[in-house]
CSV table of C-alpha atoms in Angstrom, one decimal:
chain,number,residue,atom,x,y,z
A,955,MET,CA,7.8,-12.2,29.9
A,956,GLU,CA,9.4,-14.4,27.2
A,957,GLY,CA,6.4,-16.6,27.0
A,958,THR,CA,4.1,-13.6,26.5
A,959,MET,CA,6.3,-12.2,23.7
A,960,GLY,CA,6.3,-15.6,22.0
A,961,ALA,CA,2.6,-15.8,22.1
A,962,ASN,CA,2.2,-12.3,20.7
A,963,SER,CA,4.6,-13.2,17.9
A,964,ASN,CA,2.5,-16.3,17.0
A,965,ASN,CA,-0.7,-14.3,17.2
A,966,ARG,CA,0.6,-11.7,14.7
A,967,ASN,CA,0.7,-14.4,12.0
A,968,LEU,CA,-2.9,-15.3,12.5
A,969,THR,CA,-6.0,-13.3,11.7
A,970,THR,CA,-8.1,-12.2,14.7
A,971,PRO,CA,-11.7,-11.0,15.1
A,972,GLY,CA,-11.9,-7.4,14.0
A,973,CYS,CA,-8.5,-7.2,12.3
A,974,ALA,CA,-8.0,-5.8,8.8
A,975,VAL,CA,-7.1,-8.0,5.9
A,976,LEU,CA,-6.3,-7.5,2.2
A,977,LEU,CA,-8.2,-9.9,0.0
A,978,ASP,CA,-6.4,-10.7,-3.2
A,979,ILE,CA,-9.0,-12.1,-5.5
A,980,ASN,CA,-7.9,-14.2,-8.5
A,981,ASP,CA,-4.3,-13.3,-8.4
A,982,GLY,CA,-4.6,-9.5,-8.5
A,983,ASP,CA,-7.7,-9.2,-10.6
A,984,ARG,CA,-9.3,-7.4,-7.7
A,985,LEU,CA,-7.9,-6.2,-4.3
A,986,ALA,CA,-10.2,-5.4,-1.4
A,987,PHE,CA,-9.8,-4.4,2.2
A,988,ALA,CA,-12.1,-5.9,4.8
A,989,HIS,CA,-12.4,-6.1,8.6
A,990,LEU,CA,-13.2,-9.5,10.0
A,991,SER,CA,-16.2,-8.3,12.1
A,992,PRO,CA,-19.1,-10.7,12.7
A,993,HIS,CA,-21.2,-11.3,9.6
A,994,ALA,CA,-18.9,-9.3,7.4
A,995,SER,CA,-19.0,-10.4,3.7
A,996,VAL,CA,-17.2,-9.9,0.4
A,997,LYS,CA,-18.5,-10.0,-3.1
A,998,VAL,CA,-16.5,-12.3,-5.4
A,999,GLY,CA,-17.9,-12.0,-8.9
A,1000,ASN,CA,-21.7,-12.5,-8.5
A,1001,ALA,CA,-21.2,-14.5,-5.3
A,1002,LYS,CA,-21.5,-13.0,-1.8
A,1003,CYS,CA,-19.5,-14.9,0.8
A,1004,LEU,CA,-19.2,-14.4,4.6
A,1005,LEU,CA,-15.8,-13.8,6.0
A,1006,ASP,CA,-16.3,-15.9,9.1
A,1007,PRO,CA,-14.0,-18.8,7.8
A,1008,LEU,CA,-11.1,-16.3,7.6
A,1009,VAL,CA,-10.8,-15.8,11.4
A,1010,GLY,CA,-8.0,-17.6,13.1
A,1011,ILE,CA,-6.1,-18.7,10.0
A,1012,PRO,CA,-2.5,-17.8,9.0
A,1013,PHE,CA,-2.0,-14.9,6.7
A,1014,GLY,CA,-1.2,-16.2,3.2
A,1015,SER,CA,-4.0,-18.8,3.2
A,1016,VAL,CA,-5.9,-19.3,0.0
A,1017,PHE,CA,-9.6,-19.9,-0.2
A,1018,GLU,CA,-11.9,-21.0,-3.0
A,1019,VAL,CA,-15.5,-19.9,-3.6
A,1020,GLN,CA,-17.7,-23.0,-3.6
A,1021,SER,CA,-21.4,-23.5,-3.7
A,1022,GLY,CA,-23.0,-24.7,-0.5
A,1023,PRO,CA,-26.6,-25.5,0.7
A,1024,ASN,CA,-26.9,-22.0,2.1
A,1025,GLY,CA,-25.2,-20.2,-0.8
A,1026,HIS,CA,-21.6,-19.6,-1.7
A,1027,VAL,CA,-18.9,-20.2,1.0
A,1028,LEU,CA,-15.2,-19.8,1.2
A,1029,VAL,CA,-13.3,-23.1,1.6
A,1030,ARG,CA,-9.6,-23.1,2.5
A,1031,LEU,CA,-7.3,-24.9,0.0
A,1032,GLN,CA,-4.3,-26.9,1.2
A,1033,HIS,CA,-1.0,-26.0,-0.5
A,1034,PRO,CA,-2.5,-24.8,-3.8
A,1035,ILE,CA,0.7,-23.1,-4.9
A,1036,THR,CA,2.9,-26.1,-4.2
A,1037,GLU,CA,0.6,-28.3,-6.2
A,1038,SER,CA,0.6,-25.9,-9.2
A,1039,LYS,CA,4.4,-25.7,-9.2
A,1040,GLU,CA,4.7,-29.5,-9.1
A,1041,LYS,CA,2.5,-29.7,-12.2
A,1042,GLU,CA,4.5,-27.2,-14.1
A,1043,SER,CA,7.8,-28.9,-13.2
A,1044,ILE,CA,6.7,-32.2,-14.9
A,1045,GLU,CA,8.4,-32.4,-18.3
A,1046,SER,CA,7.5,-35.3,-20.6
A,1047,GLU,CA,7.5,-36.0,-24.2
A,1048,GLU,CA,3.9,-35.2,-24.5
A,1049,ALA,CA,4.5,-31.8,-22.8
A,1050,VAL,CA,7.3,-31.0,-25.2
A,1051,GLU,CA,5.1,-31.9,-28.2
A,1052,SER,CA,2.3,-29.7,-27.0
A,1053,ILE,CA,4.6,-26.8,-26.6
A,1054,CYS,CA,5.6,-27.2,-30.2
A,1055,ARG,CA,2.0,-27.0,-31.4
A,1056,ASP,CA,0.4,-23.7,-32.3
A,1057,ASN,CA,-3.1,-22.4,-32.7
A,1058,ARG,CA,-3.1,-21.6,-36.4
A,1059,ALA,CA,-5.6,-24.3,-37.3
A,1060,LEU,CA,-8.1,-23.4,-34.6
A,1061,ILE,CA,-11.4,-21.7,-35.6
A,1062,ASP,CA,-13.2,-19.8,-32.8
A,1063,ASN,CA,-16.8,-20.2,-33.8
A,1064,ASN,CA,-18.2,-20.9,-30.3
A,1065,THR,CA,-19.1,-24.5,-31.2
A,1066,ALA,CA,-16.2,-26.3,-29.7
A,1067,GLN,CA,-17.8,-26.5,-26.2
A,1068,THR,CA,-20.7,-29.0,-26.0
A,1069,LEU,CA,-21.4,-28.4,-22.3
A,1070,SER,CA,-24.2,-25.8,-22.0
A,1071,ALA,CA,-24.8,-23.2,-19.4
A,1072,GLU,CA,-27.8,-25.1,-18.1
A,1073,ASP,CA,-25.6,-28.2,-17.6
A,1074,ILE,CA,-23.0,-26.2,-15.6
A,1075,GLU,CA,-25.8,-24.7,-13.4
A,1076,GLN,CA,-27.1,-28.1,-12.8
A,1077,MET,CA,-23.7,-29.3,-11.7
A,1078,ARG,CA,-23.5,-26.3,-9.3
A,1079,ARG,CA,-26.9,-27.2,-7.8
A,1080,GLU,CA,-25.7,-30.7,-7.2
A,1081,GLY,CA,-22.8,-29.4,-5.3
A,1082,ALA,CA,-20.0,-30.0,-7.8
A,1083,THR,CA,-16.7,-28.3,-6.9
A,1084,GLY,CA,-15.0,-25.8,-9.2
A,1085,LYS,CA,-12.4,-28.3,-10.1
A,1086,ALA,CA,-15.0,-30.8,-11.2
A,1087,ILE,CA,-16.6,-28.1,-13.4
A,1088,ILE,CA,-13.3,-27.2,-15.0
A,1089,GLU,CA,-12.5,-30.9,-15.7
A,1090,ALA,CA,-16.0,-31.3,-17.3
A,1091,LEU,CA,-15.4,-28.2,-19.5
A,1092,VAL,CA,-12.0,-29.6,-20.6
A,1093,ALA,CA,-13.5,-33.0,-21.4
A,1094,ASN,CA,-16.3,-31.5,-23.5
A,1095,SER,CA,-14.1,-29.1,-25.4
A,1096,ALA,CA,-13.4,-30.3,-29.0
A,1097,SER,CA,-10.5,-28.0,-29.5
A,1098,PHE,CA,-8.7,-28.3,-26.1
A,1099,GLU,CA,-6.3,-31.1,-27.2
A,1100,ALA,CA,-5.4,-29.2,-30.4
A,1101,LYS,CA,-4.2,-26.1,-28.4
A,1102,SER,CA,-0.7,-25.4,-27.4
A,1103,ALA,CA,0.4,-26.0,-23.8
A,1104,PHE,CA,0.3,-22.3,-23.1
A,1105,SER,CA,-3.2,-21.9,-24.5
A,1106,GLN,CA,-4.4,-24.9,-22.5
A,1107,GLU,CA,-3.0,-23.4,-19.3
A,1108,LYS,CA,-4.7,-20.0,-20.1
A,1109,TYR,CA,-8.0,-21.8,-20.8
A,1110,LYS,CA,-7.9,-23.6,-17.4
A,1111,ARG,CA,-6.9,-20.4,-15.6
A,1112,ARG,CA,-9.7,-18.4,-17.2
A,1113,LYS,CA,-12.3,-21.0,-16.3
A,1114,GLN,CA,-10.9,-21.3,-12.8
A,1115,LYS,CA,-11.4,-17.5,-12.2
A,1116,LYS,CA,-15.0,-17.8,-13.4
A,1117,TYR,CA,-16.2,-21.0,-11.7
A,1118,ALA,CA,-13.8,-21.4,-8.8
A,1119,PRO,CA,-12.4,-18.0,-7.8
A,1120,HIS,CA,-9.5,-18.0,-5.4
A,1121,VAL,CA,-9.1,-15.5,-2.5
A,1122,LEU,CA,-5.7,-14.9,-1.0
A,1123,VAL,CA,-5.7,-13.5,2.5
A,1124,ARG,CA,-2.7,-11.0,2.7
A,1125,ARG,CA,-1.4,-9.1,5.7
A,1126,PRO,CA,-1.8,-5.3,5.3
A,1127,SER,CA,1.7,-3.8,5.1
A,1128,ALA,CA,3.3,-0.7,3.6
A,1129,ARG,CA,4.0,-2.6,0.4
A,1130,SER,CA,0.6,-4.4,0.1
A,1131,VAL,CA,-1.5,-1.3,1.0
A,1132,CYS,CA,0.5,0.8,-1.5
A,1133,GLU,CA,0.2,-1.8,-4.2
A,1134,ALA,CA,-3.6,-2.1,-3.6
A,1135,TYR,CA,-4.3,1.6,-3.8
A,1136,PHE,CA,-1.9,2.1,-6.7
A,1137,ALA,CA,-3.9,-0.6,-8.6
A,1138,LYS,CA,-7.4,0.5,-7.5
A,1139,ASP,CA,-7.3,4.3,-7.3
A,1140,PRO,CA,-3.8,5.8,-7.4
A,1141,ASN,CA,-5.2,9.3,-7.0
A,1142,LYS,CA,-5.9,8.6,-3.3
A,1143,ILE,CA,-2.2,8.1,-2.6
A,1144,GLY,CA,-0.9,10.8,-5.0
A,1145,PHE,CA,0.2,8.2,-7.5
A,1146,LEU,CA,2.9,7.0,-5.0
A,1147,ARG,CA,4.3,3.6,-6.2
A,1148,MET,CA,5.7,1.0,-3.8
A,1149,ASP,CA,9.3,1.5,-4.9
A,1150,THR,CA,9.0,5.2,-4.4
A,1151,LEU,CA,7.6,4.6,-0.9
A,1152,ALA,CA,10.6,2.4,-0.2
A,1153,LEU,CA,13.0,5.1,-1.5
A,1154,LEU,CA,11.3,7.7,0.8
A,1155,LEU,CA,11.9,5.6,3.9
A,1156,SER,CA,15.5,4.9,2.9
A,1157,LEU,CA,16.5,8.4,2.1
A,1158,ALA,CA,14.8,9.7,5.3
A,1159,ASN,CA,17.0,7.2,7.3
A,1160,VAL,CA,13.9,5.8,9.1
A,1161,GLY,CA,15.1,3.3,11.6
A,1162,ALA,CA,14.9,2.4,15.3
A,1163,ASN,CA,14.7,5.3,17.8
A,1164,ALA,CA,14.2,7.8,15.0
A,1165,GLU,CA,12.0,10.9,15.5
A,1166,VAL,CA,10.3,11.4,12.2
A,1167,LEU,CA,8.2,14.4,11.2
A,1168,VAL,CA,5.7,13.6,8.4
A,1169,LEU,CA,3.4,15.9,6.4
A,1170,ASP,CA,1.0,13.3,5.1
A,1171,MET,CA,-1.7,14.2,2.6
A,1172,LEU,CA,-1.9,10.7,1.2
A,1173,GLY,CA,-4.5,9.3,3.4
A,1174,GLY,CA,-2.1,8.2,6.1
A,1175,LEU,CA,0.1,5.8,4.0
A,1176,LEU,CA,3.3,7.6,4.9
A,1177,THR,CA,2.5,7.8,8.6
A,1178,ALA,CA,1.6,4.1,8.7
A,1179,ALA,CA,4.7,3.1,6.7
A,1180,VAL,CA,7.0,5.0,9.1
A,1181,ALA,CA,5.3,3.6,12.1
A,1182,GLU,CA,5.6,0.1,10.7
A,1183,ARG,CA,9.3,0.4,10.2
A,1184,LEU,CA,9.9,1.9,13.6
A,1185,GLY,CA,8.0,-0.9,15.3
A,1186,GLY,CA,7.4,1.1,18.4
A,1187,HIS,CA,11.1,2.1,18.8
A,1188,GLY,CA,11.0,5.8,18.1
A,1189,SER,CA,8.1,8.1,17.2
A,1190,VAL,CA,6.3,9.5,14.2
A,1191,CYS,CA,4.7,12.9,14.4
A,1192,SER,CA,2.1,13.4,11.6
A,1193,THR,CA,1.5,17.1,11.3
A,1194,PHE,CA,-1.2,19.1,9.5
A,1195,HIS,CA,-1.5,22.7,8.4
A,1196,THR,CA,-5.3,23.1,8.3
A,1197,ALA,CA,-7.7,23.9,11.1
A,1198,LYS,CA,-9.0,20.3,11.0
A,1199,ALA,CA,-6.5,17.4,10.8
A,1200,GLN,CA,-6.4,15.6,7.5
A,1201,THR,CA,-7.3,12.0,7.6
A,1202,VAL,CA,-4.7,9.3,8.2
A,1203,ASP,CA,-7.2,6.4,8.4
A,1204,MET,CA,-4.9,4.1,6.5
A,1205,VAL,CA,-3.1,3.6,9.9
A,1206,ARG,CA,-6.1,1.6,11.0
A,1207,LEU,CA,-5.5,-1.0,8.2
A,1208,PHE,CA,-2.1,-2.1,9.6
A,1209,ASN,CA,-3.2,-3.9,12.8
A,1210,PHE,CA,-0.5,-2.2,14.9
A,1211,ASP,CA,0.0,-3.5,18.4
A,1212,THR,CA,-0.3,-1.1,21.4
A,1213,SER,CA,3.4,-0.2,21.6
A,1214,THR,CA,3.6,0.8,17.9
A,1215,ALA,CA,0.3,2.7,17.8
A,1216,SER,CA,1.2,4.6,21.0
A,1217,ARG,CA,4.1,6.2,19.2
A,1218,VAL,CA,2.0,7.8,16.4
A,1219,PHE,CA,1.1,11.4,17.2
A,1220,ARG,CA,-0.9,14.2,15.5
A,1221,VAL,CA,0.3,17.7,16.2
A,1222,SER,CA,-0.6,20.8,14.3
A,1223,LEU,CA,2.2,22.6,12.4
A,1224,SER,CA,1.5,25.9,14.1
A,1225,GLU,CA,2.0,24.3,17.5
A,1226,LEU,CA,5.3,22.6,16.5
A,1227,THR,CA,6.5,25.9,14.9
A,1228,GLY,CA,5.6,27.9,17.9
A,1229,ALA,CA,7.3,25.6,20.3
A,1230,ARG,CA,10.4,25.4,18.3
A,1231,TYR,CA,10.5,29.2,17.9
A,1232,ALA,CA,10.1,29.8,21.6
A,1233,THR,CA,12.8,27.3,22.5
A,1234,GLN,CA,15.3,28.9,20.1
A,1235,LYS,CA,14.5,32.4,21.5
A,1236,ALA,CA,15.1,31.0,25.0
A,1237,GLN,CA,18.4,29.4,24.1
A,1238,GLU,CA,19.6,32.7,22.5
A,1239,GLY,CA,18.8,34.5,25.7
A,1240,LYS,CA,16.8,37.3,24.0
A,1241,GLU,CA,13.7,37.2,26.2
A,1242,ALA,CA,14.8,40.2,28.2
A,1243,THR,CA,15.9,42.4,25.3
A,1244,ASP,CA,13.3,41.3,22.8
A,1245,ALA,CA,10.3,40.7,25.1
A,1246,SER,CA,8.0,41.8,22.3
A,1247,ASP,CA,9.3,39.1,20.0
A,1248,GLY,CA,7.9,36.4,22.3
A,1249,LEU,CA,4.4,37.8,21.7
A,1250,GLN,CA,4.7,37.7,17.9
A,1251,GLU,CA,3.7,34.9,15.7
A,1252,PRO,CA,6.4,32.5,14.5
A,1253,PRO,CA,8.0,33.4,11.1
A,1254,CYS,CA,6.1,30.6,9.4
A,1255,SER,CA,2.7,29.1,10.4
A,1256,GLY,CA,0.6,26.5,8.8
A,1257,GLU,CA,-1.7,29.1,7.3
A,1258,THR,CA,1.0,30.2,4.8
A,1259,PHE,CA,0.7,27.1,2.7
A,1260,LEU,CA,-0.7,27.5,-0.8
A,1261,THR,CA,-3.4,24.9,-1.2
A,1262,ALA,CA,-5.0,23.9,-4.4
A,1263,PRO,CA,-8.8,24.6,-4.6
A,1264,ARG,CA,-10.9,21.8,-3.0
A,1265,ALA,CA,-7.8,19.8,-2.3
A,1266,GLU,CA,-9.4,18.2,0.7
A,1267,GLU,CA,-12.0,16.6,-1.5
A,1268,ASN,CA,-9.4,14.7,-3.4
A,1269,ILE,CA,-8.4,12.6,-0.4
A,1270,SER,CA,-10.9,10.0,0.4
A,1271,GLU,CA,-11.1,7.9,3.5
A,1272,PRO,CA,-11.1,4.1,3.7
A,1273,LYS,CA,-14.6,3.0,4.5
A,1274,GLN,CA,-13.5,0.4,7.1
A,1275,GLY,CA,-14.5,0.8,10.7
A,1276,PRO,CA,-12.0,1.9,13.4
A,1277,ILE,CA,-9.7,-0.7,15.0
A,1278,GLU,CA,-9.0,-0.3,18.7
A,1279,GLY,CA,-5.6,1.1,19.5
A,1280,ASN,CA,-4.8,2.1,15.9
A,1281,LYS,CA,-6.0,5.7,16.1
A,1282,ALA,CA,-3.3,8.4,15.9
A,1283,LYS,CA,-3.6,10.6,19.0
A,1284,LEU,CA,-4.3,14.3,18.4
A,1285,SER,CA,-1.7,15.3,21.0
A,1286,ALA,CA,1.8,14.4,22.2
A,1287,PRO,CA,3.3,14.1,25.7
A,1288,VAL,CA,5.0,17.1,27.1
A,1289,GLU,CA,8.4,15.4,27.2
A,1290,ASP,CA,8.1,14.6,23.5
A,1291,MET,CA,7.1,18.1,22.6
A,1292,THR,CA,10.0,19.5,24.7
A,1293,ARG,CA,12.5,17.2,23.0
A,1294,TRP,CA,11.2,18.0,19.5
A,1295,ALA,CA,11.3,21.7,20.3
A,1296,SER,CA,14.9,21.7,21.7
A,1297,GLN,CA,16.6,19.0,19.6
A,1298,GLY,CA,14.5,19.0,16.4
A,1299,PHE,CA,13.3,15.9,14.5
A,1300,SER,CA,15.8,13.4,13.1
A,1301,SER,CA,14.2,13.4,9.6
A,1302,LEU,CA,11.3,14.8,7.5
A,1303,ILE,CA,9.1,13.1,4.9
A,1304,VAL,CA,6.6,15.2,2.9
A,1305,GLY,CA,3.9,13.8,0.8
A,1306,ALA,CA,1.6,16.8,-0.1
A,1307,PRO,CA,0.7,16.8,-3.8
A,1308,TYR,CA,-1.5,19.8,-3.4
A,1309,LEU,CA,1.0,22.1,-1.7
A,1310,ASP,CA,3.9,24.1,-3.0
A,1311,PRO,CA,7.1,22.2,-2.1
A,1312,TRP,CA,9.2,25.3,-1.5
A,1313,THR,CA,6.6,26.8,0.9
A,1314,VAL,CA,6.5,23.5,2.7
A,1315,ALA,CA,10.3,23.4,2.9
A,1316,GLN,CA,10.5,27.0,4.3
A,1317,CYS,CA,8.1,26.1,7.1
A,1318,MET,CA,9.3,22.6,8.0
A,1319,LEU,CA,13.0,22.5,7.6
A,1320,PRO,CA,13.6,24.7,10.7
A,1321,LEU,CA,11.9,22.0,12.7
A,1322,LEU,CA,14.7,19.5,12.0
A,1323,ALA,CA,17.9,18.9,13.8
A,1324,SER,CA,21.1,20.0,12.0
A,1325,SER,CA,22.3,17.6,9.4
A,1326,ALA,CA,18.9,15.8,9.4
A,1327,PRO,CA,17.8,14.2,6.1
A,1328,PHE,CA,14.6,15.2,4.4
A,1329,VAL,CA,12.6,13.9,1.4
A,1330,ILE,CA,9.8,15.6,-0.5
A,1331,TYR,CA,7.5,13.6,-2.8
A,1332,HIS,CA,5.5,15.1,-5.6
A,1333,PRO,CA,3.8,13.5,-8.7
A,1334,TYR,CA,5.5,16.1,-10.9
A,1335,SER,CA,9.1,17.2,-11.3
A,1336,GLN,CA,8.7,20.9,-12.0
A,1337,PRO,CA,7.6,22.0,-8.4
A,1338,LEU,CA,10.5,20.0,-7.0
A,1339,ALA,CA,13.0,21.5,-9.4
A,1340,GLU,CA,12.0,25.0,-8.4
A,1341,CYS,CA,12.2,24.0,-4.7
A,1342,MET,CA,15.7,22.5,-5.3
A,1343,HIS,CA,16.8,25.8,-6.9
A,1344,HIS,CA,15.5,27.9,-3.9
A,1345,LEU,CA,17.2,25.6,-1.4
A,1346,GLN,CA,20.5,25.9,-3.2
A,1347,ALA,CA,20.2,29.7,-3.5
A,1348,GLU,CA,19.3,30.1,0.2
A,1349,HIS,CA,22.0,27.7,1.3
A,1350,MET,CA,19.5,25.7,3.4
A,1351,ALA,CA,20.6,22.2,2.4
A,1352,VAL,CA,23.4,20.1,0.9
A,1353,ALA,CA,23.5,16.8,-1.1
A,1354,LEU,CA,20.4,17.8,-2.9
A,1355,GLN,CA,19.2,15.2,-5.4
A,1356,LEU,CA,16.1,15.1,-7.6
A,1357,SER,CA,15.4,11.5,-8.7
A,1358,GLU,CA,12.7,9.5,-10.5
A,1359,PRO,CA,12.4,5.9,-9.4
A,1360,TRP,CA,12.0,3.3,-12.1
A,1361,LEU,CA,10.4,-0.1,-11.8
A,1362,ARG,CA,9.9,-2.9,-14.3
A,1363,GLU,CA,7.9,-6.0,-13.4
A,1364,TYR,CA,8.7,-9.3,-15.0
A,1365,GLN,CA,6.5,-12.4,-15.7
A,1366,VAL,CA,8.6,-15.4,-14.6
A,1367,LEU,CA,7.1,-18.6,-16.0
A,1368,PRO,CA,8.7,-21.7,-17.7
A,1369,SER,CA,9.7,-20.8,-21.3
A,1370,ARG,CA,7.9,-17.5,-21.2
A,1371,THR,CA,9.8,-15.0,-19.0
A,1372,HIS,CA,9.5,-11.5,-20.2
A,1373,PRO,CA,8.7,-8.0,-18.9
A,1374,ASN,CA,5.0,-7.3,-18.3
A,1375,MET,CA,3.3,-5.9,-21.3
A,1376,GLN,CA,1.7,-3.0,-19.3
A,1377,MET,CA,3.6,-1.1,-16.7
A,1378,SER,CA,3.2,2.2,-14.9
A,1379,SER,CA,5.0,5.1,-16.6
A,1380,THR,CA,6.1,6.8,-13.5
A,1381,GLY,CA,5.9,6.5,-9.7
A,1382,GLY,CA,6.4,10.2,-9.0
A,1383,TYR,CA,9.6,12.2,-8.1
A,1384,VAL,CA,11.6,12.6,-5.0
A,1385,LEU,CA,13.7,15.5,-3.8
A,1386,SER,CA,16.1,14.6,-1.0
A,1387,GLY,CA,18.8,16.5,0.9
A,1388,ILE,CA,20.4,17.2,4.2
A,1389,THR,CA,19.7,20.3,6.2
A,1390,ILE,CA,22.4,22.7,7.3
A,1391,THR,CA,22.4,25.5,9.9
A,1392,ASN,CA,23.6,28.9,8.9
A,1393,THR,CA,25.9,30.3,11.6
């Protein structure tokens, strides 16, 4: 058994045929998801490269696009980051002098470079590597030596991105997937930023053996993030209020093993509400006196949600193919349903930008156990403020807090550490609290 567990642990660090990967092209210039299926390819600039060399390598490997006899290919680089750091750590008198130089005397008239486009294309046809092309460009630049050290580094980096693009193979995780979608198309995940996602998981007390209820209208990001943190110890129930379940296809990007994927369930809200309502009636012993109540609909069903027009069209599905074992099941075992109905869920996470938070809270808070934490995410503060006011007035929760996460990214480089010039203005708002039972 121990040998099997060790083998599985080692395999998780390596890419396998059919697994999903996040391709970081040129240090964040472009982020793309891909499945390592046979003959799969990715377009890097104008070059189309097969992904076959990416199978069986450790996550975190860096590849360079190079010209080959049959077109462009991905060639793995050995320790590119270490080599770059060693070069930056070298401090000599010449480096100090170059730092003191500035670019005031430079005239940008497009005549400094003597190497023509035809010469560069000829070098490519002859099989020259990207590093050789960059060295030739530096050697044939009349203004390179007059530039400051920072300008020289920027020049080399710009040419490297053009003639020798790098592709970093990243493991899909809650952070990396959230970062990728927030950079590509934040509307798909309701403008949920990675620090806000971390706050949701923390305030909901997601940990081992938790029973988490999730209303996920963010493409499956919340469901996958909870399942990743549980690691197969506990369960996540992703509910839906419509006749057809909303997509949670982002779960397929996480390469979950069988034990983790088996604890992800899809159950309709009406089914959960009906089971909880019937269990409470049975516990109160009112079946005999209020037999007619058992035939009525629960006080709140999924149909009472207020949905914005055409809200379903705003959630797009990832175009990757399905991965075996990573599909959320559209049912739950009887023992799980019985436990949820009698004991309630241990926490609740709501990510539904197109629904009214107060209506959601009215329907879903009764499904929780007493003193269970809940968090509701929304891109705007006003709906959450109104929901917070109603929760206080109805005495449904305590420790209510409406917060706005704040994140500042820094560029950390020698002699030029400063906050990034462009940052996101907001990552959304979070309403958190603890449910209470009126007795």
